[in-house]
């Protein structure tokens, strides 16, 4: 009789272990090596923030008043760059983004610079920043933290590199140099 309760306890522990293991596997990226690209793998059908997942769509208003959705850029590689005017590393990174955009905008690469507008003191600061750095790429205003919430942004700058199929390839925290951008974008389709 004592064997039966022990057997049931072991089965329950095994089931709990399997459940814990399965729950931890669900959030893991499909690409274990961050330098590896998604091209050789099948799209997993998930939307989320891990490499291999479809990038969550959003629609924001640009600095010049246009409604822009991420899905509008299917077929292009996209750098989503989250920034704000008071961010010193963002100021360091902006010339590299502009240099890259100036050279490669015609080659199916788009930069969407998402300003953390809800955190800015006033809109004039954003316009002055854009003029100071002569930024040509679309500047999107995240007034209600819509994209910030979807992309779980905790600090600026944070960038997501998305391939031409809308699949996240890389997340980068901190400023990017021109060489870094060129290297990462060169590895994806």
XYZ file of C-alpha atoms in Angstrom:
189
model
C 0.000 0.000 0.000
C 2.876 2.396 0.717
C 4.267 1.948 -2.803
C 1.173 3.400 -4.449
C 1.303 6.873 -2.763
C 5.038 7.110 -3.484
C 4.439 6.187 -7.130
C 1.686 8.840 -7.435
C 3.964 11.446 -5.807
C 6.769 10.663 -8.289
C 4.376 10.974 -11.241
C 3.106 14.328 -9.941
C 6.658 15.629 -9.498
C 7.538 14.489 -13.026
C 4.488 16.279 -14.461
C 5.331 19.465 -12.576
C 8.905 19.267 -13.867
C 7.704 18.852 -17.453
C 5.293 21.798 -17.068
C 8.063 24.055 -15.719
C 10.453 23.008 -18.496
C 7.795 23.606 -21.211
C 6.904 27.052 -19.863
C 10.564 28.109 -19.996
C 10.977 26.857 -23.570
C 8.107 28.983 -24.893
C 9.938 32.309 -24.566
C 13.303 31.154 -25.875
C 14.521 32.631 -29.163
C 14.691 30.339 -32.140
C 18.164 31.564 -32.911
C 20.604 30.667 -30.171
C 23.525 32.455 -31.801
C 22.691 36.199 -32.125
C 25.007 36.565 -35.119
C 23.088 33.839 -36.972
C 20.240 35.006 -39.165
C 16.729 33.703 -39.487
C 17.024 33.026 -43.228
C 17.834 29.336 -42.862
C 15.001 28.703 -40.407
C 11.230 28.566 -40.757
C 9.177 31.454 -39.386
C 7.594 30.251 -36.142
C 4.308 32.123 -36.577
C 4.704 34.052 -33.324
C 4.612 37.777 -32.805
C 6.932 38.891 -30.059
C 10.273 40.357 -29.130
C 12.585 37.382 -29.563
C 14.742 36.868 -32.636
C 12.700 34.785 -35.050
C 9.375 36.348 -34.057
C 7.301 38.710 -36.166
C 7.838 42.283 -34.996
C 4.705 43.723 -33.364
C 2.991 46.246 -35.612
C 2.207 49.779 -34.477
C 0.935 52.975 -36.053
C 2.398 56.301 -34.933
C 2.304 59.861 -36.204
C 5.523 61.205 -37.680
C 7.033 64.589 -36.850
C 5.584 65.891 -40.122
C 2.068 64.619 -39.296
C 1.862 61.382 -41.343
C 0.441 58.142 -39.922
C 3.122 55.460 -40.274
C 2.755 51.755 -39.485
C 5.616 49.278 -39.236
C 3.703 46.983 -41.620
C 4.053 49.705 -44.300
C 7.707 48.646 -44.612
C 7.258 44.967 -45.515
C 9.925 44.077 -48.075
C 12.503 46.387 -46.467
C 14.990 45.863 -43.673
C 14.047 48.141 -40.778
C 16.014 49.565 -37.901
C 13.603 50.582 -35.135
C 15.483 53.025 -32.956
C 13.937 54.240 -29.689
C 15.434 57.531 -28.464
C 14.818 60.795 -26.615
C 16.401 64.238 -26.734
C 17.850 64.192 -23.195
C 19.677 60.907 -23.854
C 23.449 61.456 -24.237
C 24.065 58.049 -25.908
C 21.228 58.862 -28.352
C 23.089 62.034 -29.329
C 26.240 59.966 -29.849
C 24.376 57.450 -32.030
C 22.342 59.832 -34.209
C 25.197 60.806 -36.607
C 25.899 57.102 -37.275
C 22.218 56.461 -38.064
C 22.093 59.476 -40.388
C 25.318 58.485 -42.146
C 24.009 54.964 -42.695
C 20.609 56.182 -43.891
C 22.142 58.701 -46.286
C 24.225 55.946 -47.888
C 21.730 53.049 -47.901
C 18.170 54.418 -47.917
C 17.729 53.500 -51.572
C 18.804 49.888 -50.914
C 15.670 48.636 -49.154
C 16.732 49.738 -45.681
C 14.582 52.033 -43.545
C 15.280 53.645 -40.209
C 12.279 54.480 -38.050
C 13.410 56.646 -35.156
C 10.768 56.420 -32.442
C 10.945 59.332 -30.045
C 9.805 58.655 -26.475
C 7.522 61.679 -26.801
C 5.517 60.944 -23.653
C 8.788 61.522 -21.753
C 9.849 64.771 -23.498
C 9.395 68.228 -21.993
C 8.117 69.761 -25.223
C 7.856 69.096 -28.931
C 10.202 71.946 -29.830
C 13.069 69.975 -28.265
C 12.375 67.111 -30.680
C 12.323 69.387 -33.722
C 15.550 71.105 -32.608
C 17.243 67.733 -32.083
C 16.233 66.523 -35.554
C 17.504 69.746 -37.157
C 20.748 69.643 -35.171
C 21.528 66.138 -36.448
C 20.025 66.713 -39.900
C 18.028 63.474 -39.586
C 16.344 62.537 -42.885
C 14.671 59.327 -41.785
C 11.128 59.206 -40.383
C 10.845 60.497 -36.815
C 7.849 58.892 -35.117
C 6.230 60.353 -32.016
C 5.249 57.821 -29.370
C 3.005 60.153 -27.378
C 1.147 57.441 -25.452
C 4.008 54.924 -25.160
C 2.220 52.562 -27.599
C 5.377 51.251 -29.283
C 7.388 51.499 -26.054
C 4.958 49.108 -24.367
C 4.846 46.693 -27.318
C 8.646 46.587 -27.516
C 9.175 46.670 -23.725
C 11.618 49.577 -23.912
C 13.338 50.241 -20.598
C 16.159 52.529 -21.733
C 17.245 54.641 -24.665
C 18.675 54.079 -27.102
C 17.304 50.636 -27.839
C 17.134 49.296 -31.386
C 15.494 46.345 -33.090
C 16.807 45.063 -36.414
C 13.983 43.610 -38.518
C 14.404 41.718 -41.786
C 12.457 42.288 -45.016
C 9.827 39.732 -43.939
C 9.078 41.586 -40.699
C 11.006 39.149 -38.504
C 13.146 40.406 -35.608
C 16.793 39.538 -36.110
C 18.442 41.420 -33.235
C 17.793 43.670 -30.267
C 20.562 46.109 -29.322
C 20.752 48.139 -26.117
C 22.864 51.287 -26.194
C 24.280 53.376 -29.020
C 25.225 51.819 -32.345
C 28.220 52.874 -34.415
C 28.158 53.129 -38.198
C 30.364 50.004 -38.480
C 28.050 48.051 -36.166
C 24.948 49.036 -38.167
C 26.641 48.199 -41.457
C 27.778 44.804 -40.153
C 24.390 43.784 -38.704
C 22.312 44.945 -41.678
C 24.729 43.274 -44.088
C 24.007 39.892 -42.473
C 20.221 39.881 -42.957
C 17.868 39.757 -45.916
